Structure formats: structure tokens, C-alpha cells
Amino acid sequence: MGGDDDVARSRIPQLRLDELLEELQARIDAARGTRDRVHSLLEAVLSVGRELDLTQALRRIVEAAAVLVDARYAALGVIGPDGESLSQFLTVGLSEEEIARIGPYPTGKGLLGELISHPKALRLEDLSQHHASYGFPANHPPMRTFLGVPVRVREEVFGNLYLTDKRGGEEFDADDESVIATLAVAAGVAIDNARLYEEAQRQQRWLSASGEITRALLSGSSRAQVVELIAQRAREITGAELADVVVPEAGDMLRLELALGGDAAGRAGLVVPRAGTLSGAACTQGTPVTTTDLATDPRLTGDPRRRERLGPAVAVPLGRSAGHIDAVLLLARGPGEAGFTDREIGPLLGFADQAALGLELASRRRDAEQLAMLEDRDRIARDLHDLAIQRLFATGMTLQSAARFIEHPGASDRVLRAVGDLDETIKIIRSTIFGLRARDEGSGNGLRARAVKTVEAAQAALGFAPRLSMEGLLDTDVPTAVADHVVAVLGEALSNAARHARARRVEVVLQATGTQVVLTVQDDGVGIPAQGRRSGLRNLAERAEGLGGSLELAGPPDGGARLVWSVPLGT
């Protein structure tokens, strides 16, 4: 018995040593596991921090979170501008086919909304038991364990990390929560850096666009070219689907000067009231105005873009002079896309100020060119009056005097006809002088000046300048009442060409033949459809018939359409 006791007593130290060694081994394994986890966390932090593209940074954050806590599924929900819903949702662990079967991404209801309302870490053994859980949609894989941690960027809650189903059937523990909380801090820094980088890149693009506008102005580009450049660059930088520029008109109306994207041809040249439009609100307030959904916003019942099913939009004033807005730039994105935030509108305002300055410079240069042209016209008018008419008049007097001494009847008649031709030439020159001086004085009451203004006004809607030629004594032979009809018909014909013809060339010929005035408008567009609306053409025909004239429509052999409107003079 004594020997057995001695053996048992000798084995006790050995057992204790084994226990101590096992405990030491466990602690070594735990320390090694902690070391490996710390290394993994540091690698994740470095990987996330190196990414400057925001979308890629968010993707790396989700992937790193899933690896660090060995979660089967992970997601990052980005909180939208309203602070109550998710505007972006990135997932790990689900295939594209599974995502398609589940349907639309969550918007922040139920358990996900709980983290939005109460941004603090949430760890659950069974997420279905939480009071805010709504369950899963059809075709969604089952999930049990849950860990959610908010991601903060400075003092702002940017979004939340969601992790479910720890592998091996285990629960998420305090260490998992601590690791994800640490990653969330690093993610906030990485997101902030990516945002700042994107803003810097965007600012650089705005500066480049402003420089391009300045160069265009210095190279002598027209206002139409500068306006198109402004709208095109703003559309590209903001990722907008549509860009329109409108200018105020008399009577609280707005005219669409330029349309890009969407049904641009259908919007070009439209005149709409300020009330009930986003551009009108910006024009009235003098500040940017936004909407999250242009198609359904109840404030915008009169906006012509509602039928194009657009989403978020912003309208920005372009310059202010003499107490009114010179123009308004409207940008709109597609439905479901992100709204225009203050981060975007700030640089856009700076660009708008630069663009407004460019438009003002273009306007001043155009005024200077107009002044130089008017001065040149005044000189031409003086020269015609003082030199050409006097010489022709003297020549006519000489021929009349000489006709008395010509005995041959045929020769005398020819001289008298030459005198008549000189008188007719003097009338034509005087009509030209009146037209030049009417423009010089800014009155624009003559038919010539009014026709030129109508054609110039149609340039913005057409996208190019129509060709205009005029013949005869338009300002002296055409009565004012008839001239009013001619200008109205010309405006309607050019408007039809802009809205329906899809033409690349329009030619206008206005003639006063002595017995009638004839207006011809011809384009190279798609022609006049047989089943198209005829109300506008019927109005033109009624105008002609009311004056004893006629309207003729034809399709030239080389395509397009030709409109000939003529009425007799003296009616």
C-alpha cells in the first residue's frame, strides 16, 4: 500500500505540470490568435485607407469587415440626404443571381432602420427576435446572428455596417464588436479622404471648364456657342441627363434658349410661364432651387420636362443685372439617382458666376460689334444719300433736259425710260437708307428690320442661322398692316421648322414686287407629314385669304418643305 501511495504522490506534480502546460498553450494560442487578428485588422485598415475612389473604398470596407469577424454575409448601407433612409447598399456574400431574385435593395426599414434611428453598436443572438425585425423578403437566405456598427465621418453618421451569420454557428462576441468598431473608425477616415479627393477632382474639372469658357470668349465665340459650352460642361461634371438654359421674357414668361439631352428637339424654343417651373422659381428667388423628383413634384405642374420621367434636378441662376436674372441653368438626373447635394451645388454656383461673367462679356462684345456695324451703316447711308442719290438725280435731270433736243421718237422714248429707271433706282436706294437708319435708331419699325429680328430670334431654336435675302421696296411699298401679317407668318414658319422639320438649313426670301409681297421659307428637313397637325398652317392660310392672297406648300425634289405666302399690295 505504501508503494502505491508513493507512486500516486509522485504523479500529482506531473498532472499539475500538464495542466499548466495546457493552460500556457491555450494562452499562447489565444495570444497568437489576437496577434493574427490585430495583423488582419491593420492590413484591413491600410487596404481601406489606400483607396481614393469612394465606391471602391466602400467595397473594400464591406469585404474587410466580413473577413475580420468571419461573417457569411456583410453589407454597408449609406444613409441618404434625408437622414432616414438608405441611398446606397453594398453587399458581400450574395451572388448577382441571388440579389436579382430578392429584388430591390432595402431602403432602411425594420432592423436596418433601428440602426439609423439609434446609431450605436447592436449585437443579437437571433435577429428575428428583435422588436424592429420585419422578417425577410421572398428568396432571401435565412440569417440568425447579427452585428451592426455605425460608420461616422467626423460628426456625421455616414452609414452602418451590417454583419450576419458568423461561420461555424457561433455568435458574434465582444471582441468581434470591438474589431468592427475599430474598422468603422478607420472606414470613416477613408471615406472622408475619398470624399475630399472626389471634391478636389470635381473642383479641378469646374476650374478647367471655366478656363475653357474664358478661352472661347477670347477667341470670339458667339453667345450661342458659349451657352452651349456652359450647359454641356455642367451636364458632364454633374452627371446630369438633361441640361437646359432659359432666359426671361416679357410677361413673366421663360423661353428655352438651349436644350441638351432628353427630348431636346421637343423642348427647343418653348415659351412657358415662370409659375409652376423649377427654372421660374430660381429666376424669381435668385438662388438655386432643387427637387428630388422633377416628374412628380407638386410645385412644378407647369414644367415641360415632367413628361420625360426625370428624377432629381437643380436650377441655378446665371448672373443678375439691372435687378433681374439674365438666364437660368437647369440640370436633371434620371429617376432613382442621387439628388443634388450642397457639396455639388457649391462648386456649381461658382461655375455659374463665372459663366454669367462670360455671358456678360459676350453680350458687351456683341453690343460693341453692333455699335460698330450701326456706325458703318450710318456712314453707308450718308454716302448713299449725299453721293449716289445726288449723282443719279443729276444724271436724270441731264437726260430729261437732253430728251427735248432728240428728234427721233424711239431714241427719245428710250431716254425717258432710262430716266424712269433712275427714279426707280433712287427709290430703292432711299428704301435701303430708311432700313439702315431704322436699325441705327433702334426703332426696327420697317419690315426689313423686323424680318431680320425675327430670323435672328429663330437661331437659338433652330441651332443655326437661317439664310435671309430681301428684295424690293419692303419698307415703302408694304403697308404696316400687311407687314404685321408678314412678320407673324415668318415667325410661325420658322417655329414650325425648329419644332418639326429637324432641318439643317433654312432659307428665307422676302420680296416686294410692286404688285404683291411674297414670303418663301424653304428647309431641308423631313417635310410635311400627311397626317400631321395642320392648325398652324391653317392659320397661315387664313391670314393670306383674309388679305386676298394665298398659301402654297410644296415638297422640293431634293427633300424638305417649301412654304410660299403671298398677298397683293394696296389691299
Coordinates of C-alpha atoms in Angstrom, one line a residue:
M1 CA 0.0 0.0 0.0
G2 CA 2.8 2.3 0.9
G3 CA 4.3 1.8 -2.6
D4 CA 1.1 2.7 -4.4
D5 CA 0.7 5.9 -2.4
D6 CA 4.2 6.9 -3.2
V7 CA 3.6 6.4 -6.9
A8 CA 0.3 8.4 -6.7
R9 CA 2.1 11.2 -4.9
S10 CA 4.8 11.3 -7.5
R11 CA 2.3 11.7 -10.3
I12 CA 0.5 14.7 -8.8
P13 CA 3.3 17.2 -9.8
Q14 CA 3.3 15.7 -13.3
L15 CA -0.5 16.2 -13.7
R16 CA -0.3 19.8 -12.4
L17 CA 2.6 20.4 -14.8
D18 CA 0.5 19.1 -17.7
E19 CA -2.4 21.3 -16.7
L20 CA -0.1 24.3 -16.5
L21 CA 1.4 23.5 -19.9
E22 CA -2.1 23.1 -21.4
E23 CA -3.2 26.4 -20.0
L24 CA 0.0 28.1 -21.2
Q25 CA -0.6 26.6 -24.7
A26 CA -4.1 27.9 -24.7
R27 CA -2.9 31.4 -23.7
I28 CA -0.2 31.2 -26.4
D29 CA -2.9 30.2 -28.9
A30 CA -5.1 33.0 -27.8
A31 CA -2.2 35.5 -28.0
R32 CA -1.3 34.2 -31.4
G33 CA -5.0 34.5 -32.5
T34 CA -5.1 38.0 -31.1
R35 CA -1.9 38.8 -32.8
D36 CA -3.2 37.4 -36.1
R37 CA -6.4 39.3 -35.7
V38 CA -4.6 42.6 -35.0
H39 CA -2.5 42.0 -38.0
S40 CA -5.6 41.3 -40.1
L41 CA -7.2 44.5 -38.7
L42 CA -4.1 46.6 -39.5
E43 CA -4.0 45.1 -43.0
A44 CA -7.6 45.9 -43.5
V45 CA -7.2 49.5 -42.2
L46 CA -4.2 50.0 -44.6
S47 CA -6.1 48.5 -47.5
V48 CA -9.1 50.7 -46.9
G49 CA -7.0 53.8 -46.3
R50 CA -5.1 53.4 -49.6
E51 CA -8.3 53.6 -51.7
L52 CA -9.2 57.1 -53.0
D53 CA -12.2 56.1 -55.2
L54 CA -15.2 56.3 -52.9
T55 CA -17.1 53.4 -54.4
Q56 CA -14.1 51.1 -54.3
A57 CA -13.3 52.3 -50.7
L58 CA -16.9 51.3 -49.6
R59 CA -16.5 47.9 -51.3
R60 CA -13.2 47.2 -49.5
I61 CA -14.7 48.2 -46.1
V62 CA -17.5 45.6 -46.5
E63 CA -15.2 42.9 -47.7
A64 CA -12.7 43.6 -44.8
A65 CA -15.5 43.5 -42.2
A66 CA -16.7 40.1 -43.4
V67 CA -13.2 38.6 -43.2
L68 CA -12.3 40.1 -39.8
V69 CA -15.3 38.5 -37.9
D70 CA -15.7 35.5 -40.2
A71 CA -19.2 36.5 -41.3
R72 CA -21.0 34.8 -44.1
Y73 CA -22.9 38.0 -45.1
A74 CA -21.9 41.6 -44.8
A75 CA -23.4 44.9 -46.1
L76 CA -22.8 48.6 -45.9
G77 CA -25.8 50.9 -46.0
V78 CA -25.2 54.6 -46.9
I79 CA -27.7 56.9 -45.3
G80 CA -29.4 59.3 -47.8
P81 CA -29.7 63.1 -47.5
D82 CA -33.0 62.9 -45.6
G83 CA -31.2 61.1 -42.8
E84 CA -34.0 58.5 -42.6
S85 CA -33.4 56.1 -45.5
L86 CA -30.6 54.3 -47.3
S87 CA -29.5 55.7 -50.6
Q88 CA -26.9 53.0 -51.3
F89 CA -26.5 49.4 -50.3
L90 CA -23.4 47.3 -50.9
T91 CA -23.3 43.6 -50.1
V92 CA -20.9 40.7 -49.7
G93 CA -21.8 37.0 -49.7
L94 CA -24.7 37.1 -52.1
S95 CA -24.3 36.3 -55.8
E96 CA -25.8 38.6 -58.6
E97 CA -28.4 35.9 -59.2
E98 CA -29.5 35.8 -55.6
I99 CA -29.6 39.6 -55.4
A100 CA -31.8 39.7 -58.6
R101 CA -34.2 37.1 -57.1
I102 CA -34.5 39.0 -53.8
G103 CA -35.5 42.3 -55.6
P104 CA -34.8 45.9 -54.8
Y105 CA -32.3 46.8 -52.1
P106 CA -33.6 47.7 -48.7
T107 CA -34.3 51.4 -48.0
G108 CA -33.8 51.4 -44.2
K109 CA -36.9 49.9 -42.6
G110 CA -37.1 47.4 -39.8
L111 CA -33.9 46.3 -38.1
L112 CA -31.8 48.4 -40.5
G113 CA -33.8 51.4 -39.7
E114 CA -33.2 50.8 -36.0
L115 CA -29.5 51.5 -36.5
I116 CA -30.3 54.6 -38.4
S117 CA -32.6 55.9 -35.6
H118 CA -30.2 54.8 -32.9
P119 CA -26.6 54.9 -34.3
K120 CA -24.8 52.6 -31.8
A121 CA -23.4 49.1 -31.9
L122 CA -26.1 46.3 -31.9
R123 CA -25.3 42.6 -31.3
L124 CA -28.0 40.0 -31.5
E125 CA -28.1 36.2 -31.0
D126 CA -31.2 35.9 -33.1
L127 CA -32.1 38.9 -35.2
S128 CA -35.7 37.7 -35.8
Q129 CA -36.4 38.2 -32.1
H130 CA -35.7 41.9 -32.2
H131 CA -38.8 44.1 -31.9
A132 CA -37.9 46.0 -35.1
S133 CA -37.4 43.0 -37.2
Y134 CA -39.8 42.7 -40.2
G135 CA -38.6 39.4 -41.5
F136 CA -37.1 38.8 -44.9
P137 CA -38.5 39.2 -48.4
A138 CA -39.1 36.2 -50.6
N139 CA -35.9 34.4 -51.9
H140 CA -33.8 35.9 -49.1
P141 CA -31.4 33.5 -47.4
P142 CA -32.1 32.8 -43.7
M143 CA -29.9 34.8 -41.3
R144 CA -29.7 34.5 -37.5
T145 CA -26.8 36.2 -35.7
F146 CA -26.3 39.9 -36.2
L147 CA -23.8 42.6 -35.6
G148 CA -24.4 46.2 -36.6
V149 CA -22.0 49.2 -36.1
P150 CA -22.4 52.8 -37.3
V151 CA -19.7 54.4 -39.6
R152 CA -19.1 58.0 -38.7
V153 CA -17.4 60.6 -40.9
R154 CA -16.3 63.3 -38.4
E155 CA -19.5 64.1 -36.6
E156 CA -21.8 62.7 -39.3
V157 CA -23.2 59.2 -39.4
F158 CA -22.4 58.2 -42.9
G159 CA -23.9 54.7 -42.8
N160 CA -23.9 51.4 -41.0
L161 CA -22.0 48.1 -41.3
Y162 CA -24.3 45.0 -41.1
L163 CA -22.8 41.5 -40.5
T164 CA -24.8 38.3 -40.2
D165 CA -24.2 34.6 -39.7
K166 CA -20.8 34.1 -38.1
R167 CA -19.4 30.9 -39.6
G168 CA -19.4 27.8 -37.5
G169 CA -22.7 28.7 -36.0
E170 CA -21.1 30.8 -33.3
E171 CA -22.3 34.1 -32.0
F172 CA -20.6 37.5 -32.5
D173 CA -18.8 38.3 -29.3
A174 CA -17.4 41.5 -27.7
D175 CA -14.1 41.0 -29.5
D176 CA -15.9 41.0 -32.8
E177 CA -17.8 44.1 -31.9
S178 CA -14.5 45.8 -30.9
V179 CA -12.8 44.8 -34.1
I180 CA -15.6 46.1 -36.3
A181 CA -15.9 49.3 -34.3
T182 CA -12.2 49.9 -34.9
L183 CA -12.6 49.2 -38.6
A184 CA -15.6 51.6 -38.7
V185 CA -13.3 54.4 -37.3
A186 CA -10.8 53.7 -40.0
A187 CA -13.5 53.5 -42.6
G188 CA -14.8 56.9 -41.6
V189 CA -11.3 58.4 -42.2
A190 CA -11.0 56.6 -45.5
I191 CA -14.5 57.7 -46.6
D192 CA -13.6 61.3 -45.7
N193 CA -10.4 61.2 -47.6
A194 CA -12.2 59.7 -50.6
R195 CA -14.8 62.4 -50.4
L196 CA -12.2 65.1 -50.2
Y197 CA -10.3 63.6 -53.2
E198 CA -13.5 63.5 -55.2
E199 CA -14.3 67.1 -54.4
A200 CA -10.8 68.1 -55.4
Q201 CA -11.1 66.3 -58.6
R202 CA -14.6 67.8 -59.3
Q203 CA -13.3 71.3 -58.4
Q204 CA -10.5 70.8 -60.8
R205 CA -13.0 69.9 -63.6
W206 CA -15.0 73.0 -62.8
L207 CA -11.9 75.2 -63.0
S208 CA -10.9 73.6 -66.3
A209 CA -14.5 74.2 -67.6
S210 CA -14.3 77.9 -66.5
G211 CA -11.0 78.2 -68.3
E212 CA -12.4 76.7 -71.4
I213 CA -15.3 79.2 -71.4
T214 CA -12.8 82.1 -71.0
R215 CA -10.8 80.8 -73.9
A216 CA -13.9 80.5 -76.0
L217 CA -14.8 84.1 -75.2
L218 CA -11.3 85.4 -76.0
S219 CA -11.4 83.5 -79.3
G220 CA -14.6 85.4 -80.3
S221 CA -17.2 82.7 -79.9
S222 CA -20.8 83.7 -80.1
R223 CA -23.2 83.8 -77.2
A224 CA -25.0 80.6 -78.6
Q225 CA -21.6 78.8 -78.6
V226 CA -20.8 79.9 -75.1
V227 CA -24.2 79.0 -73.7
E228 CA -23.9 75.5 -75.2
L229 CA -20.4 75.1 -73.8
I230 CA -21.6 76.1 -70.3
A231 CA -24.6 73.7 -70.4
Q232 CA -22.5 70.8 -71.8
R233 CA -19.7 71.0 -69.3
A234 CA -22.1 71.4 -66.3
R235 CA -24.0 68.4 -67.6
E236 CA -20.9 66.3 -67.9
I237 CA -19.4 67.2 -64.5
T238 CA -22.6 66.7 -62.5
G239 CA -23.6 63.5 -64.4
A240 CA -26.9 65.1 -65.4
E241 CA -29.1 63.5 -68.1
L242 CA -30.5 66.8 -69.2
A243 CA -29.3 70.4 -69.3
D244 CA -31.5 73.4 -70.3
V245 CA -30.8 77.2 -70.4
V246 CA -33.8 79.5 -70.2
V247 CA -34.0 83.3 -70.5
P248 CA -36.7 85.6 -69.1
E249 CA -39.2 87.0 -71.5
A250 CA -41.8 89.8 -71.1
G251 CA -45.0 89.0 -69.1
D252 CA -43.4 86.6 -66.6
M253 CA -42.5 84.0 -69.3
L254 CA -39.4 82.0 -69.9
R255 CA -38.0 81.0 -73.3
L256 CA -35.9 77.9 -73.7
E257 CA -32.7 79.2 -75.3
L258 CA -30.8 75.8 -75.3
A259 CA -31.8 72.2 -74.7
L260 CA -29.4 69.3 -74.2
G261 CA -30.4 65.7 -73.5
G262 CA -33.8 64.0 -73.4
D263 CA -36.3 65.3 -76.0
A264 CA -34.2 68.3 -76.8
A265 CA -35.9 68.9 -80.1
G266 CA -39.3 69.0 -78.5
R267 CA -38.2 71.5 -75.8
A268 CA -36.2 73.8 -78.1
G269 CA -37.7 77.3 -78.3
L270 CA -40.6 76.6 -75.9
V271 CA -42.0 79.6 -74.1
V272 CA -43.5 78.7 -70.7
P273 CA -44.7 80.7 -67.6
R274 CA -42.4 81.2 -64.7
A275 CA -45.1 79.9 -62.3
G276 CA -45.0 76.1 -61.8
T277 CA -41.5 75.6 -63.2
L278 CA -38.2 74.9 -61.4
S279 CA -36.4 77.4 -63.6
G280 CA -39.1 80.0 -62.9
A281 CA -38.6 79.5 -59.1
A282 CA -34.8 80.0 -59.4
C283 CA -35.4 83.1 -61.6
T284 CA -37.8 84.6 -59.1
Q285 CA -35.8 83.8 -56.0
G286 CA -32.4 84.5 -57.5
T287 CA -31.0 81.4 -55.7
P288 CA -30.6 77.7 -56.6
V289 CA -33.7 75.6 -56.3
T290 CA -33.7 71.8 -56.1
T291 CA -36.2 69.0 -56.2
T292 CA -35.8 65.3 -55.5
D293 CA -38.2 64.3 -58.3
L294 CA -38.9 66.6 -61.2
A295 CA -41.6 64.3 -62.6
T296 CA -43.8 64.2 -59.5
D297 CA -43.0 67.4 -57.6
P298 CA -46.4 69.0 -57.0
R299 CA -44.9 72.5 -57.2
L300 CA -43.9 72.0 -60.8
T301 CA -47.2 71.5 -62.6
G302 CA -46.2 73.8 -65.5
D303 CA -42.7 72.3 -66.1
P304 CA -42.5 70.9 -69.7
R305 CA -39.9 68.3 -68.5
R306 CA -42.3 66.4 -66.3
R307 CA -43.3 64.1 -69.1
E308 CA -39.7 63.0 -69.6
R309 CA -39.7 61.0 -66.3
L310 CA -36.7 62.7 -64.7
G311 CA -35.6 62.5 -61.1
P312 CA -33.5 65.0 -59.0
A313 CA -32.9 68.4 -60.5
V314 CA -31.4 71.8 -59.7
A315 CA -32.0 75.2 -61.3
V316 CA -29.2 77.8 -60.9
P317 CA -29.4 81.5 -61.9
L318 CA -26.7 82.7 -64.3
G319 CA -25.9 86.3 -63.4
R320 CA -28.0 89.2 -62.3
S321 CA -28.1 92.6 -63.9
A322 CA -30.5 95.6 -63.5
G323 CA -32.5 93.7 -60.9
H324 CA -33.3 90.7 -63.0
I325 CA -31.8 87.3 -63.8
D326 CA -30.1 87.0 -67.2
A327 CA -30.6 83.2 -67.6
V328 CA -31.1 80.0 -65.6
L329 CA -29.3 76.7 -66.0
L330 CA -31.3 73.6 -65.2
L331 CA -29.7 70.2 -64.6
A332 CA -31.7 67.0 -64.1
R333 CA -30.7 63.4 -63.4
G334 CA -32.6 60.2 -64.2
P335 CA -35.2 58.7 -61.8
G336 CA -33.8 57.0 -58.8
E337 CA -30.4 58.7 -59.0
A338 CA -28.8 60.7 -56.2
G339 CA -30.1 64.2 -55.5
F340 CA -28.0 67.3 -55.9
T341 CA -26.3 68.0 -52.5
D342 CA -24.8 71.1 -51.0
R343 CA -21.3 69.7 -51.8
E344 CA -22.2 69.8 -55.5
I345 CA -24.3 73.0 -55.6
G346 CA -21.4 75.0 -54.0
P347 CA -18.9 74.5 -56.9
L348 CA -21.8 74.7 -59.4
L349 CA -22.6 78.2 -58.0
G350 CA -19.0 79.3 -58.5
F351 CA -19.1 77.9 -62.1
A352 CA -22.4 79.7 -62.6
D353 CA -20.9 83.0 -61.5
Q354 CA -18.0 82.5 -63.9
A355 CA -20.4 81.5 -66.7
A356 CA -22.6 84.6 -66.0
L357 CA -19.5 86.8 -66.3
G358 CA -18.7 85.1 -69.6
L359 CA -22.2 85.7 -70.9
E360 CA -22.0 89.4 -69.8
L361 CA -18.7 89.7 -71.7
A362 CA -20.2 88.1 -74.8
S363 CA -23.2 90.5 -74.5
R364 CA -20.9 93.5 -74.2
R365 CA -18.8 92.4 -77.1
R366 CA -21.9 91.8 -79.2
D367 CA -23.1 95.3 -78.3
A368 CA -19.7 96.8 -79.3
E369 CA -19.8 94.9 -82.6
Q370 CA -23.4 96.0 -83.1
L371 CA -22.4 99.6 -82.5
A372 CA -19.5 99.4 -85.0
M373 CA -21.9 97.9 -87.5
L374 CA -24.5 100.6 -87.0
E375 CA -21.9 103.3 -87.3
D376 CA -20.8 101.7 -90.5
R377 CA -24.4 101.6 -91.7
D378 CA -24.8 105.2 -90.9
R379 CA -21.8 106.1 -92.9
I380 CA -23.1 104.0 -95.8
A381 CA -26.5 105.7 -95.6
R382 CA -24.8 109.1 -95.6
D383 CA -22.7 108.2 -98.6
L384 CA -25.6 106.8 -100.5
H385 CA -27.7 109.9 -99.8
D386 CA -25.0 112.5 -100.3
L387 CA -23.2 110.9 -103.2
A388 CA -25.0 108.2 -105.0
I389 CA -28.6 109.7 -105.0
Q390 CA -27.3 113.2 -105.9
R391 CA -25.3 111.8 -108.8
L392 CA -28.3 109.7 -110.1
F393 CA -30.6 112.7 -109.7
A394 CA -28.2 114.9 -111.6
T395 CA -27.9 112.3 -114.3
G396 CA -31.7 112.0 -114.6
M397 CA -32.1 115.8 -114.8
T398 CA -29.4 115.9 -117.6
L399 CA -31.1 113.1 -119.5
Q400 CA -34.5 114.8 -119.2
S401 CA -33.0 118.1 -120.5
A402 CA -31.3 116.2 -123.4
A403 CA -34.6 114.4 -124.3
R404 CA -36.1 117.7 -125.5
F405 CA -33.4 118.0 -128.2
I406 CA -33.8 114.5 -129.5
E407 CA -35.9 114.4 -132.6
H408 CA -36.0 110.7 -133.2
P409 CA -39.1 109.3 -131.3
G410 CA -37.6 105.9 -130.5
A411 CA -34.5 107.4 -129.0
S412 CA -36.5 110.0 -127.0
D413 CA -38.6 107.2 -125.5
R414 CA -35.5 105.2 -124.6
V415 CA -34.0 108.2 -122.8
L416 CA -37.3 108.8 -120.9
R417 CA -37.4 105.1 -119.9
A418 CA -33.8 105.4 -118.6
V419 CA -34.9 108.5 -116.6
G420 CA -37.8 106.3 -115.1
D421 CA -35.3 103.6 -114.3
L422 CA -33.1 106.1 -112.5
D423 CA -36.1 107.3 -110.5
E424 CA -36.9 103.7 -109.5
T425 CA -33.3 103.2 -108.5
I426 CA -33.4 106.3 -106.4
K427 CA -36.5 104.9 -104.6
I428 CA -34.7 101.6 -104.0
I429 CA -31.7 103.3 -102.6
R430 CA -33.9 105.5 -100.4
S431 CA -35.7 102.4 -99.1
T432 CA -32.3 100.9 -98.2
I433 CA -31.3 104.1 -96.4
F434 CA -34.5 104.1 -94.4
G435 CA -33.9 100.5 -93.5
L436 CA -30.3 101.2 -92.4
R437 CA -31.4 104.2 -90.3
A438 CA -34.3 102.5 -88.8
R439 CA -31.8 99.9 -87.4
D440 CA -29.4 102.6 -86.4
E441 CA -32.1 104.4 -84.4
G442 CA -33.2 101.1 -82.8
S443 CA -36.8 101.6 -83.8
G444 CA -37.0 98.4 -86.0
N445 CA -40.4 99.5 -87.4
G446 CA -39.6 98.8 -91.0
L447 CA -40.4 95.4 -92.5
R448 CA -36.8 94.8 -93.3
A449 CA -35.6 95.3 -89.7
R450 CA -38.5 93.3 -88.3
A451 CA -37.8 90.4 -90.6
V452 CA -34.1 90.4 -89.7
K453 CA -35.0 90.4 -85.9
T454 CA -37.5 87.5 -86.4
V455 CA -34.9 85.4 -88.3
E456 CA -32.2 86.2 -85.6
A457 CA -34.6 85.2 -82.8
A458 CA -35.2 81.8 -84.5
Q459 CA -31.5 81.0 -84.5
A460 CA -31.5 79.7 -80.9
A461 CA -34.4 77.3 -81.5
L462 CA -33.0 76.0 -84.9
G463 CA -29.4 75.7 -83.7
F464 CA -28.1 77.6 -86.7
A465 CA -28.7 80.9 -88.5
P466 CA -31.2 80.8 -91.4
R467 CA -30.3 82.4 -94.7
L468 CA -32.2 85.6 -95.4
S469 CA -32.5 87.6 -98.6
M470 CA -34.8 90.6 -99.3
E471 CA -35.7 92.3 -102.5
G472 CA -37.8 95.4 -103.4
L473 CA -39.2 98.3 -101.6
L474 CA -40.3 96.4 -98.5
D475 CA -40.3 99.4 -96.2
T476 CA -42.1 101.8 -98.5
D477 CA -44.4 99.7 -100.7
V478 CA -45.7 97.2 -98.0
P479 CA -48.4 98.8 -95.7
T480 CA -47.9 98.4 -92.0
A481 CA -51.0 96.1 -91.6
V482 CA -49.6 93.8 -94.3
A483 CA -46.1 93.9 -92.8
D484 CA -47.6 92.8 -89.4
H485 CA -49.0 89.7 -91.1
V486 CA -45.7 89.0 -92.9
V487 CA -43.8 89.1 -89.7
A488 CA -46.3 86.8 -87.9
V489 CA -46.2 84.3 -90.8
L490 CA -42.4 84.3 -90.9
G491 CA -42.2 83.7 -87.1
E492 CA -44.7 80.8 -87.3
A493 CA -42.9 79.2 -90.3
L494 CA -39.5 79.3 -88.6
S495 CA -41.1 77.9 -85.4
N496 CA -42.6 75.0 -87.3
A497 CA -39.2 74.3 -88.9
A498 CA -37.5 74.3 -85.5
R499 CA -40.1 72.1 -83.8
H500 CA -41.0 69.6 -86.5
A501 CA -38.6 69.7 -89.6
R502 CA -35.3 68.6 -88.0
A503 CA -33.7 70.7 -90.7
R504 CA -30.0 71.6 -91.1
R505 CA -30.7 74.5 -93.5
V506 CA -33.5 77.1 -93.8
E507 CA -33.7 79.8 -96.5
V508 CA -36.0 82.8 -96.2
V509 CA -36.7 85.0 -99.2
L510 CA -38.8 88.2 -98.8
Q511 CA -39.8 90.1 -101.9
A512 CA -41.8 93.2 -102.7
T513 CA -42.5 93.1 -106.5
G514 CA -44.6 96.2 -106.7
T515 CA -47.9 94.3 -107.0
Q516 CA -47.5 91.8 -104.2
V517 CA -45.3 90.8 -101.3
V518 CA -44.1 87.2 -101.4
L519 CA -42.5 85.3 -98.4
T520 CA -40.8 82.0 -99.2
V521 CA -39.4 79.7 -96.4
Q522 CA -37.7 76.5 -97.5
D523 CA -35.9 73.9 -95.4
D524 CA -34.1 70.5 -96.0
G525 CA -35.9 68.7 -93.2
V526 CA -38.3 65.8 -93.1
G527 CA -41.1 67.5 -95.0
I528 CA -44.7 68.0 -94.0
P529 CA -46.3 64.7 -92.8
A530 CA -49.6 63.8 -94.4
Q531 CA -51.3 63.1 -91.1
G532 CA -49.5 65.9 -89.1
R533 CA -51.2 68.7 -87.2
R534 CA -52.4 71.4 -89.5
S535 CA -53.7 74.1 -87.2
G536 CA -50.6 76.3 -87.6
L537 CA -50.7 76.0 -91.4
R538 CA -54.4 76.7 -91.5
N539 CA -53.8 79.9 -89.6
L540 CA -51.3 81.0 -92.2
A541 CA -53.7 80.2 -95.0
E542 CA -56.4 82.2 -93.3
R543 CA -54.1 85.2 -93.0
A544 CA -53.4 85.1 -96.7
E545 CA -57.0 84.6 -97.7
G546 CA -58.1 87.5 -95.5
L547 CA -55.8 89.8 -97.5
G548 CA -56.8 88.3 -100.9
G549 CA -53.6 86.2 -101.2
S550 CA -52.7 82.5 -101.0
L551 CA -50.5 79.9 -99.2
E552 CA -48.7 77.3 -101.2
L553 CA -47.0 74.2 -99.7
A554 CA -44.7 72.0 -101.7
G555 CA -42.1 69.3 -101.2
P556 CA -39.0 70.0 -103.4
P557 CA -37.5 67.0 -105.3
D558 CA -34.4 67.1 -103.1
G559 CA -36.4 66.8 -99.9
G560 CA -37.7 69.2 -97.2
A561 CA -40.6 71.6 -97.5
R562 CA -41.2 74.9 -99.2
L563 CA -43.8 77.5 -98.0
V564 CA -44.8 80.4 -100.3
W565 CA -47.1 83.0 -98.7
S566 CA -48.1 85.9 -100.9
V567 CA -50.7 88.8 -100.8
P568 CA -51.3 91.7 -103.2
L569 CA -50.2 95.2 -102.2
G570 CA -52.7 98.0 -101.9
T571 CA -55.4 95.9 -100.1

